mmCIF file of C-alpha atoms in Angstrom:
data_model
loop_
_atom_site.group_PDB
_atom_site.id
_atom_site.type_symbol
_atom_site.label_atom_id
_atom_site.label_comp_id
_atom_site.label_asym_id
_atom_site.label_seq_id
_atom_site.Cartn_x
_atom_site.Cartn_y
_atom_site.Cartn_z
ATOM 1 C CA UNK A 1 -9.081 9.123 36.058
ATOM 2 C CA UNK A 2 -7.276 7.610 33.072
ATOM 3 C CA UNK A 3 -3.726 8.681 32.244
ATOM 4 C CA UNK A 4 -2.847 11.185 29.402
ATOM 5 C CA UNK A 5 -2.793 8.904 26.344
ATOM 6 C CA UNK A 6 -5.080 6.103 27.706
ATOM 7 C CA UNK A 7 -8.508 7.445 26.571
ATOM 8 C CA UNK A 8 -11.504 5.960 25.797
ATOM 9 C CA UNK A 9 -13.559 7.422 23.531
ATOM 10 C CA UNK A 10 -17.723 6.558 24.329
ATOM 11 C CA UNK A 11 -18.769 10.066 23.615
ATOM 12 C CA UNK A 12 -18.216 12.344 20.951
ATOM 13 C CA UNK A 13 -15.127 14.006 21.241
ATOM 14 C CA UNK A 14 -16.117 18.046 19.514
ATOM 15 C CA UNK A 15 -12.672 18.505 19.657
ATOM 16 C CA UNK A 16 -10.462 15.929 19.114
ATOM 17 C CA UNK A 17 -10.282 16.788 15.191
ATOM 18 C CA UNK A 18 -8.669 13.028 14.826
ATOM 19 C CA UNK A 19 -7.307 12.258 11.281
ATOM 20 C CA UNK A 20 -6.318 8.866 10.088
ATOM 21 C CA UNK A 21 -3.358 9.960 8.022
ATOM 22 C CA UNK A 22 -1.624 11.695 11.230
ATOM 23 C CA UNK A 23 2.040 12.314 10.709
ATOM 24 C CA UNK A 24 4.774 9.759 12.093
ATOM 25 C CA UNK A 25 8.525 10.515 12.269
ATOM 26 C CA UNK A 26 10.791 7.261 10.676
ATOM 27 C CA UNK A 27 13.474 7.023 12.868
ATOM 28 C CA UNK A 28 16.060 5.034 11.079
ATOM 29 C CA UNK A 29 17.307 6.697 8.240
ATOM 30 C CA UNK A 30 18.819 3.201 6.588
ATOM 31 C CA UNK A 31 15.462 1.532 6.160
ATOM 32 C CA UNK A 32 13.967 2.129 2.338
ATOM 33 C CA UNK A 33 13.369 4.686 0.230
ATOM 34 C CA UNK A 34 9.565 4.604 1.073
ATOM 35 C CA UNK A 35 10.013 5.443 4.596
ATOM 36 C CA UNK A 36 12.825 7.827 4.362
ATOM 37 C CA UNK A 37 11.221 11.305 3.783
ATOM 38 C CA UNK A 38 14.888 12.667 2.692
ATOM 39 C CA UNK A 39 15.433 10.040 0.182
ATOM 40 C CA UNK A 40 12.140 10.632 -1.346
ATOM 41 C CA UNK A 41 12.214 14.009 -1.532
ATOM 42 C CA UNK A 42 15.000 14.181 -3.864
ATOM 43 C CA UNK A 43 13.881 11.344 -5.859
ATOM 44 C CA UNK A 44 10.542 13.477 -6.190
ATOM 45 C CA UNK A 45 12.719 16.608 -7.437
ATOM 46 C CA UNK A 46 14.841 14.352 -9.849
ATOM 47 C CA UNK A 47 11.244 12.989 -11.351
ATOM 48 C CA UNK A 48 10.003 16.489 -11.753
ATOM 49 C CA UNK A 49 12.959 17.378 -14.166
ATOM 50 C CA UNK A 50 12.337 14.428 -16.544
ATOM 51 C CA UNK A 51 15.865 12.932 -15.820
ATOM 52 C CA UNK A 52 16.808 10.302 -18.160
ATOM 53 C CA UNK A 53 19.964 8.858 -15.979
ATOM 54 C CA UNK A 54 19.354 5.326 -16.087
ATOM 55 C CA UNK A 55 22.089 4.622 -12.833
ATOM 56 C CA UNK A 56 21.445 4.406 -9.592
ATOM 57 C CA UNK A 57 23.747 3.003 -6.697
ATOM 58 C CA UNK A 58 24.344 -0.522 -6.255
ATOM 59 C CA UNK A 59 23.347 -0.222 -2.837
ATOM 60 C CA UNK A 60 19.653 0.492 -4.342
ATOM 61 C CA UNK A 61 19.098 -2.839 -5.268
ATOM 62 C CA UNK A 62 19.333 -4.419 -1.722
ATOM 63 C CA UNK A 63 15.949 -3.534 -0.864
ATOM 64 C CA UNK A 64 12.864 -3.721 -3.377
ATOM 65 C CA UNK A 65 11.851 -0.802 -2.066
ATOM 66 C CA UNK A 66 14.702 1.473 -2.540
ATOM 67 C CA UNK A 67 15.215 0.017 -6.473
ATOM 68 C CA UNK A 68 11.300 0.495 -7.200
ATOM 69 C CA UNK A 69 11.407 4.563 -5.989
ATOM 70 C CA UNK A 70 14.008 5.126 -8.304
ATOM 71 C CA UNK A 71 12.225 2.840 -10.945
ATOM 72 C CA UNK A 72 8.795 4.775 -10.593
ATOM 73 C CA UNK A 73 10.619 8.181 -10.964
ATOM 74 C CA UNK A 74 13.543 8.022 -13.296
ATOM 75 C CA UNK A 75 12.683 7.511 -16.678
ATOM 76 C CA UNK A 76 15.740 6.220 -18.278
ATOM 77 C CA UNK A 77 16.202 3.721 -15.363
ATOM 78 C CA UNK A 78 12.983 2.112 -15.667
ATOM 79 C CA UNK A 79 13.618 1.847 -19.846
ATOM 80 C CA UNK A 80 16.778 -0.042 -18.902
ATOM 81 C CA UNK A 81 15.510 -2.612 -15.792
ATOM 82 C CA UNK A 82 12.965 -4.166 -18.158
ATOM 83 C CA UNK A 83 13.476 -7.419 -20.144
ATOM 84 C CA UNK A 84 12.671 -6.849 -23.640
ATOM 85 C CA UNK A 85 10.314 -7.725 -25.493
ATOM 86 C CA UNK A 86 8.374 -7.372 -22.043
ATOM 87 C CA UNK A 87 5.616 -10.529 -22.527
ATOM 88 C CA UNK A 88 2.098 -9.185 -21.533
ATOM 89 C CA UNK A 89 -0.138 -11.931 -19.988
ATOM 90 C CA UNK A 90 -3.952 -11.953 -20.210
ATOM 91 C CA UNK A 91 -4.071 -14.982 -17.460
ATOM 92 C CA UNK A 92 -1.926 -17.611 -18.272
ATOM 93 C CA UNK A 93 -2.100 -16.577 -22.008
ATOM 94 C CA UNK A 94 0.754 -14.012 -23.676
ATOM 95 C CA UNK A 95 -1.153 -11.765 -25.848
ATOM 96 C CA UNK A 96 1.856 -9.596 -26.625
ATOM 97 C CA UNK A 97 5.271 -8.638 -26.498
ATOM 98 C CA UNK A 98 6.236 -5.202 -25.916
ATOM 99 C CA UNK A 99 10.213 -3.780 -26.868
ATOM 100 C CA UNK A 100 11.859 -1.223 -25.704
ATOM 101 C CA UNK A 101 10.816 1.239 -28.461
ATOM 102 C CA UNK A 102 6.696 0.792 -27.676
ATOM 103 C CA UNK A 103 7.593 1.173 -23.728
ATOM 104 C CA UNK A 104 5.111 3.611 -22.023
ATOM 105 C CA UNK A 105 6.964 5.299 -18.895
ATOM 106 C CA UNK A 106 4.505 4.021 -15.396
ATOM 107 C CA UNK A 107 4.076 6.151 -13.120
ATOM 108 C CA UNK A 108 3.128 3.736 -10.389
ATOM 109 C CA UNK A 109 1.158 5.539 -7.482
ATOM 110 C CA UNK A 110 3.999 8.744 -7.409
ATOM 111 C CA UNK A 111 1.135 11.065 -9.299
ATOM 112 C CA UNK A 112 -1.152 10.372 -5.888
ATOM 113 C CA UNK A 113 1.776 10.793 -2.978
ATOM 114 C CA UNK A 114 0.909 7.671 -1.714
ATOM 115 C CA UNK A 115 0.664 4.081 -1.701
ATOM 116 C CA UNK A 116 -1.293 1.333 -0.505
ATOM 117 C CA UNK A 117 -0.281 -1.947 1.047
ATOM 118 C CA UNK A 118 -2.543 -5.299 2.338
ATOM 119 C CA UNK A 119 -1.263 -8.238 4.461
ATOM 120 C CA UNK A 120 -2.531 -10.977 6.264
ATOM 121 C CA UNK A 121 -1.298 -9.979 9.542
ATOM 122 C CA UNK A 122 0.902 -7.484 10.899
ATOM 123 C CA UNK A 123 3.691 -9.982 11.069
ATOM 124 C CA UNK A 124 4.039 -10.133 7.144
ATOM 125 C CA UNK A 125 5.324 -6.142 7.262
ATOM 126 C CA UNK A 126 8.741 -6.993 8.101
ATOM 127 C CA UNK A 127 9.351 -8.589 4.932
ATOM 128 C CA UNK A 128 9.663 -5.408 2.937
ATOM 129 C CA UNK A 129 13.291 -5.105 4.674
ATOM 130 C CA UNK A 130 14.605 -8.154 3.438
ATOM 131 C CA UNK A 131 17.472 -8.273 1.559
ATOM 132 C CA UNK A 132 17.163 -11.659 0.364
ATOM 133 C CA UNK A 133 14.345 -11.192 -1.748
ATOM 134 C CA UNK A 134 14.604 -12.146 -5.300
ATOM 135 C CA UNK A 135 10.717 -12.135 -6.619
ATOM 136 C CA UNK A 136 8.118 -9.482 -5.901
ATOM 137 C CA UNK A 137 5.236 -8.734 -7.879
ATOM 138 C CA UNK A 138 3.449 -4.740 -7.386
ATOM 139 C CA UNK A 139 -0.373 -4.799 -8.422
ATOM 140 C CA UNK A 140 -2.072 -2.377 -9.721
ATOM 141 C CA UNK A 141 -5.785 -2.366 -8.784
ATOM 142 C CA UNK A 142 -8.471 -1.081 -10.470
ATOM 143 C CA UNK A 143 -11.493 -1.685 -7.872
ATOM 144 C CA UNK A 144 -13.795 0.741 -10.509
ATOM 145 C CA UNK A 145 -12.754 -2.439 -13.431
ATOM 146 C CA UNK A 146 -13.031 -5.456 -11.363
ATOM 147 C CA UNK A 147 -8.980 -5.583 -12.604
ATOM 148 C CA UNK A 148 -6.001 -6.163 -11.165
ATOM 149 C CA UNK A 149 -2.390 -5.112 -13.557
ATOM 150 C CA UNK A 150 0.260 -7.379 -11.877
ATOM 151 C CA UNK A 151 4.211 -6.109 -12.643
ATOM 152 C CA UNK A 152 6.453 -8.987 -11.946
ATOM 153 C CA UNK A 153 9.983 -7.929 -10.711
ATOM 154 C CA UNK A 154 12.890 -10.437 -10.414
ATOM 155 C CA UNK A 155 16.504 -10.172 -9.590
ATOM 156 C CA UNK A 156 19.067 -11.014 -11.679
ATOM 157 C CA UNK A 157 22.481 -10.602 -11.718
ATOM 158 C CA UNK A 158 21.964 -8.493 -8.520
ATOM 159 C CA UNK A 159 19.646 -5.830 -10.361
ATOM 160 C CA UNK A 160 16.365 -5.805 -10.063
ATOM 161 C CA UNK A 161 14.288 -5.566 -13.363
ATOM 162 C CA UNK A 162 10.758 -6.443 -14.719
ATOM 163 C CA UNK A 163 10.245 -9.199 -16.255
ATOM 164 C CA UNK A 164 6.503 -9.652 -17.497
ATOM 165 C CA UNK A 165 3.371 -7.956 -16.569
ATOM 166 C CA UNK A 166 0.301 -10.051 -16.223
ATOM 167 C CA UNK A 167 -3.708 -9.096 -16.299
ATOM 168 C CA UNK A 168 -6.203 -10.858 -13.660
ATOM 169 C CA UNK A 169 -9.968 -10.065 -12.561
ATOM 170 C CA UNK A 170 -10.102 -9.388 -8.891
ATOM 171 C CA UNK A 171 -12.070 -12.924 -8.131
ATOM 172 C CA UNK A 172 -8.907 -14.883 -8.726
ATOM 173 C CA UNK A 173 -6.413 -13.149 -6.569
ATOM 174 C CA UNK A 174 -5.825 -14.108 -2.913
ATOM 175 C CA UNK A 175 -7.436 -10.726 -1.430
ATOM 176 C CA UNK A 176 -10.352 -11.176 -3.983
ATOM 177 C CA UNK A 177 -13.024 -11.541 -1.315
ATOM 178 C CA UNK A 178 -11.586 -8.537 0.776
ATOM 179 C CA UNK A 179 -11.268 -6.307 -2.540
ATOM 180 C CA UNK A 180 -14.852 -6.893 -3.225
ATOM 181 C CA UNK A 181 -15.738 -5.647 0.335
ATOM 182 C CA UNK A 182 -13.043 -2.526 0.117
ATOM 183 C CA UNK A 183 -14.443 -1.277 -3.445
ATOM 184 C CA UNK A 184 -17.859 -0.927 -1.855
ATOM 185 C CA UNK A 185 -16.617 0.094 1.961
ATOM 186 C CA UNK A 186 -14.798 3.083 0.238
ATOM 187 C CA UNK A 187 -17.802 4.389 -1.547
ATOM 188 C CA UNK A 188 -20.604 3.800 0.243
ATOM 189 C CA UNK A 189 -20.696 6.251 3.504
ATOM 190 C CA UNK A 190 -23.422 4.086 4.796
ATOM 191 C CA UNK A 191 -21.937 0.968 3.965
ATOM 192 C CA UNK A 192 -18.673 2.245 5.874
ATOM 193 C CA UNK A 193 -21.057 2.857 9.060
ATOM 194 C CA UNK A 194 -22.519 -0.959 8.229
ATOM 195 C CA UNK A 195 -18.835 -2.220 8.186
ATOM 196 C CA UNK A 196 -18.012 -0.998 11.391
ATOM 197 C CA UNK A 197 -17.323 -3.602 14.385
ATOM 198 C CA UNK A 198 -19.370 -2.762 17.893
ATOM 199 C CA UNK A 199 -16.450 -1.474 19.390
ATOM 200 C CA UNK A 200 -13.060 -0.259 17.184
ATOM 201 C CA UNK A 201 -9.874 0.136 19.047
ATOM 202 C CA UNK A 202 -7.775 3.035 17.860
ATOM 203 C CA UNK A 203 -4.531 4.613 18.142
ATOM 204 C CA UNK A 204 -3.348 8.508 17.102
ATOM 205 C CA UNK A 205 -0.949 10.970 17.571
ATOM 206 C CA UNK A 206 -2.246 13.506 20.753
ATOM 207 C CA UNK A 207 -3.123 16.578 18.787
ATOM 208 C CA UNK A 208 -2.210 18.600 22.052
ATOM 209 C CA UNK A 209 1.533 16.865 22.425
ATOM 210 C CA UNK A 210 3.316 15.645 19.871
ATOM 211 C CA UNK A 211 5.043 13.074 22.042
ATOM 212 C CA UNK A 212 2.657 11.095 23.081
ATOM 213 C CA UNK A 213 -0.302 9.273 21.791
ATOM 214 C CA UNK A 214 -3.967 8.570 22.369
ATOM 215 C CA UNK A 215 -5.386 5.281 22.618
ATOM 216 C CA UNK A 216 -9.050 4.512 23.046
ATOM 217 C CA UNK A 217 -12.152 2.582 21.739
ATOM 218 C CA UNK A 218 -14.951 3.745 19.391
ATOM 219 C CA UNK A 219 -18.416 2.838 18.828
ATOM 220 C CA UNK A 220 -19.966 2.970 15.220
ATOM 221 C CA UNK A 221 -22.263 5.484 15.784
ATOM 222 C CA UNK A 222 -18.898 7.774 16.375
ATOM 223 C CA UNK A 223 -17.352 6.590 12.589
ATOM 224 C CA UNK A 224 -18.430 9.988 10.671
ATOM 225 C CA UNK A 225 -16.345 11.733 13.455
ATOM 226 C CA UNK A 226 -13.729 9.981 13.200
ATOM 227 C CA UNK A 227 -13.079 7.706 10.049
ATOM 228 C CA UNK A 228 -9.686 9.093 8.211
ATOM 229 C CA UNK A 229 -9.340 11.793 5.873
ATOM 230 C CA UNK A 230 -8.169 9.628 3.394
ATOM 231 C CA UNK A 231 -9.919 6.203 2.389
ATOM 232 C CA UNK A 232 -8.145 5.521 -1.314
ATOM 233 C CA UNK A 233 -10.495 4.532 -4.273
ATOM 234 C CA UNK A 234 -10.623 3.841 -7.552
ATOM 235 C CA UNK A 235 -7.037 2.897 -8.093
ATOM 236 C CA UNK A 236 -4.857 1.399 -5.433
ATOM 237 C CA UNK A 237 -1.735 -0.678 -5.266
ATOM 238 C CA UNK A 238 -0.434 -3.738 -3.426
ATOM 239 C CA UNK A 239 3.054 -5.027 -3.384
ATOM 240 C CA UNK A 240 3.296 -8.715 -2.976
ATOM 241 C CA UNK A 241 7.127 -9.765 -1.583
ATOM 242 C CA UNK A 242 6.541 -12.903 -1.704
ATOM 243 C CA UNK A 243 4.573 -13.434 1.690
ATOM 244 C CA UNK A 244 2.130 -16.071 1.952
ATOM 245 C CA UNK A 245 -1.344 -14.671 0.477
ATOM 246 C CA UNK A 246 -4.325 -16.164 0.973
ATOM 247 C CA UNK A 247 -8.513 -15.738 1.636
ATOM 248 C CA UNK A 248 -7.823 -14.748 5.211
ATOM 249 C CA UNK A 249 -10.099 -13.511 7.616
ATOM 250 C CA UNK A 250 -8.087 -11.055 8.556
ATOM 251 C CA UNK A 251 -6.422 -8.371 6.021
ATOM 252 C CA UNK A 252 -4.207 -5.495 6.748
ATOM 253 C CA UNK A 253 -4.298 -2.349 4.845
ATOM 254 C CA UNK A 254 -1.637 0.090 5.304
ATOM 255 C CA UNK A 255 -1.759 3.760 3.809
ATOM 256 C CA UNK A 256 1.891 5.045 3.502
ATOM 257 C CA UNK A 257 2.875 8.985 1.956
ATOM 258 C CA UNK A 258 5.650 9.208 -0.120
ATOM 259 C CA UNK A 259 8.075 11.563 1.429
ATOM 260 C CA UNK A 260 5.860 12.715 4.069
ATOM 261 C CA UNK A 261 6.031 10.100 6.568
ATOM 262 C CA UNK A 262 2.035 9.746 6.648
ATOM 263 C CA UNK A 263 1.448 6.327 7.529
ATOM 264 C CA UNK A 264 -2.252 4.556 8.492
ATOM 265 C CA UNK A 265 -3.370 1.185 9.371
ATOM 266 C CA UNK A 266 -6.648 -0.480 9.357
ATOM 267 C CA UNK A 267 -7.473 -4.007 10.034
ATOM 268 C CA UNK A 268 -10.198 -5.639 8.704
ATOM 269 C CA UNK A 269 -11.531 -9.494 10.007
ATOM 270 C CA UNK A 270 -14.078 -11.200 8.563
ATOM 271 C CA UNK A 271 -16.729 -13.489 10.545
ATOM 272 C CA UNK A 272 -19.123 -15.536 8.583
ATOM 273 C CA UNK A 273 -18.613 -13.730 5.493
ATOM 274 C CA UNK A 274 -18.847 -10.491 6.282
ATOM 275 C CA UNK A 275 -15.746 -7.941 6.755
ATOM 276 C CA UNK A 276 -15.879 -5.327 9.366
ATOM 277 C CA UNK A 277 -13.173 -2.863 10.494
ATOM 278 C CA UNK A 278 -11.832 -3.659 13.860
ATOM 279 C CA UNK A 279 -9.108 -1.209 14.161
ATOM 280 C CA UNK A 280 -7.121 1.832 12.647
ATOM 281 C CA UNK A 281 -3.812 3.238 13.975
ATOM 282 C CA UNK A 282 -1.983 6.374 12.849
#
C-alpha cells in the first residue's frame, strides 16, 4: 500500500475534484510584492480608488517585482517612472514618440488577477529575487494577433522606470515556437488531449488535508479529469529578467494569482518538433 501523499493515479479518480490553480501559502513575507498576498491586497485597494500618489518606498525598487505592482496599480506613479517622449518601436524602427500628456494608464494583467510567466527551466525562477537587476523587459502577448507588446524597464539612478516599448510578431521571439504550440494547446480541447505525454507526473495539494500533498502519474486518457481550471488565452504576459532565452525544448509556464497565492506550473518539452505536456504542479 502506498503512503498518504504518494499516489498514483491509473484510474479515474470520481472524487479527487483536482484543480490546477490549488492554493499555496508564501511563507516569507520579504520576498516580492507578487507573492505576498498582504502586500497585494492593499495595492489592489489603493488601485480601486484611482490614487494618483506617484511615491512609493525606496525599498520598492530593490526588486522588479515589488516596483512593477505599484507601477501597474498607481496611476500617478506609473506617469512619473516613464522617460518622456516614450519612443515606440515597430522592430528595430521608432514609429513614434509618446509624452507625458498622450500617456494611456496600462493596466498590465491586474484586470485578470493573474499573471503568466515562461522559462527555460526551473532554475531560471530564482532570478525574479535578484536585487542586482538593472534591465527587464514584461511582454505582453497577444496569441489571438500573432503579437507580442514588449515594455522595456531599466534602472536608473536606483528607480526603476520605462524606457521604450517595442512591437514584435511572435516568430521572432525566443519562445516563438512554444507560443505557436500554446495558442493552439489552449483552444483546442482535442488538441490539449493530442499534447499530452504517455504518462504526466503531477503534484497537488490533498483535498482531504491541507498539509500534505498528493503526488502521482496520469495517463492522457485521464486529461479532461484532471487538466486545470484555468489554462489562460488570448492575452498573456511574460516577464523577461534578463535570463538566457532561447528555442528550448523545454519551456516552463507558471500561472501565479495576484494576492491570492494561486500558483501553477506546467512543463512542456519538445521532441522532434512537437511539444507535449510532461508535468503540472500546484
Amino acid at each position: 500500500m502506498k503512503a498518504k501523499g504518494e499516489i498514483t493515479v491509473l484510474m479515474v479518480c470520481v472524487a479527487f475534484g483536482m484543480s490546477l490553480m490549488g492554493c499555496t501559502e508564501r511563507k516569507n513575507a520579504q520576498e516580492s510584492a507578487f507573492d505576498n498576498g498582504e502586500t497585494g491586497d492593499s495595492i489592489s485597494a489603493v488601485a480601486e480608488e484611482g490614487a494618483e500618489e506617484a511615491f512609493i518606498p525606496h525599498a520598492a525598487d530593490e526588486l522588479f517585482d515589488d516596483f512593477f505592482f505599484n507601477f501597474a496599480a498607481n496611476k500617478g506613479l506609473q506617469r512619473k517612472r516613464i522617460q518622456y517622449p516614450l519612443p515606440i518601436y515597430k522592430g528595430d524602427v521608432v514609429t513614434s514618440k509618446v509624452n507625458k500628456g498622450a500617456w494611456t494608464i496600462e493596466q498590465f494583467f491586474m484586470p485578470e488577477g493573474y499573471y503568466t510567466l515562461i522559462f527555460d527551466k526551473m532554475e531560471q525562477v530564482d532570478i525574479m529575487k535578484d536585487t542586482l537587476l538593472n534591465h527587464v523587459v514584461v511582454e505582453k502577448i497577444f496569441l489571438d494577433k500573432d503579437d507580442i507588446k514588449q515594455f522595456f524597464f531599466d534602472r536608473i539612478n536606483g528607480e526603476w522606470m520605462m524606457t521604450s516599448i517595442k512591437q514584435i510578431p511572435i516568430d521572432e521571439s525566443p519562445n516563438g515556437s512554444f507560443l505557436n504550440f500554446y495558442r493552439r494547446f489552449c483552444d483546442d480541447e482535442d488538441y490539449q488531449l493530442q499534447s499530452v505525454n504517455d504518462l504526466v507526473t503531477f503534484s497537488a495539494p490533498d483535498p482531504d488535508d491541507d498539509f500534505n500533498t498528493i503526488t502521482g502519474m496520469m495517463v492522457p486518457e485521464q486529461w479532461p479529469a484532471f487538466k486545470p481550471s484555468l489554462i489562460p488565452r488570448g492575452t498573456i504576459y511574460n516577464i523577461n529578467y534578463g535570463q538566457m532565452c532561447t528555442e528550448s525544448n523545454e519551456k516552463v509556464f507558471l500561472i501565479r494569482g495576484i494576492a491570492n497565492g494561486l500558483e501553477s506550473e506546467m512543463i512542456f518539452h519538445r521532441k522532434n518538433g512537437v511539444w507535449k505536456l510532461i508535468k503540472f504542479m500546484s
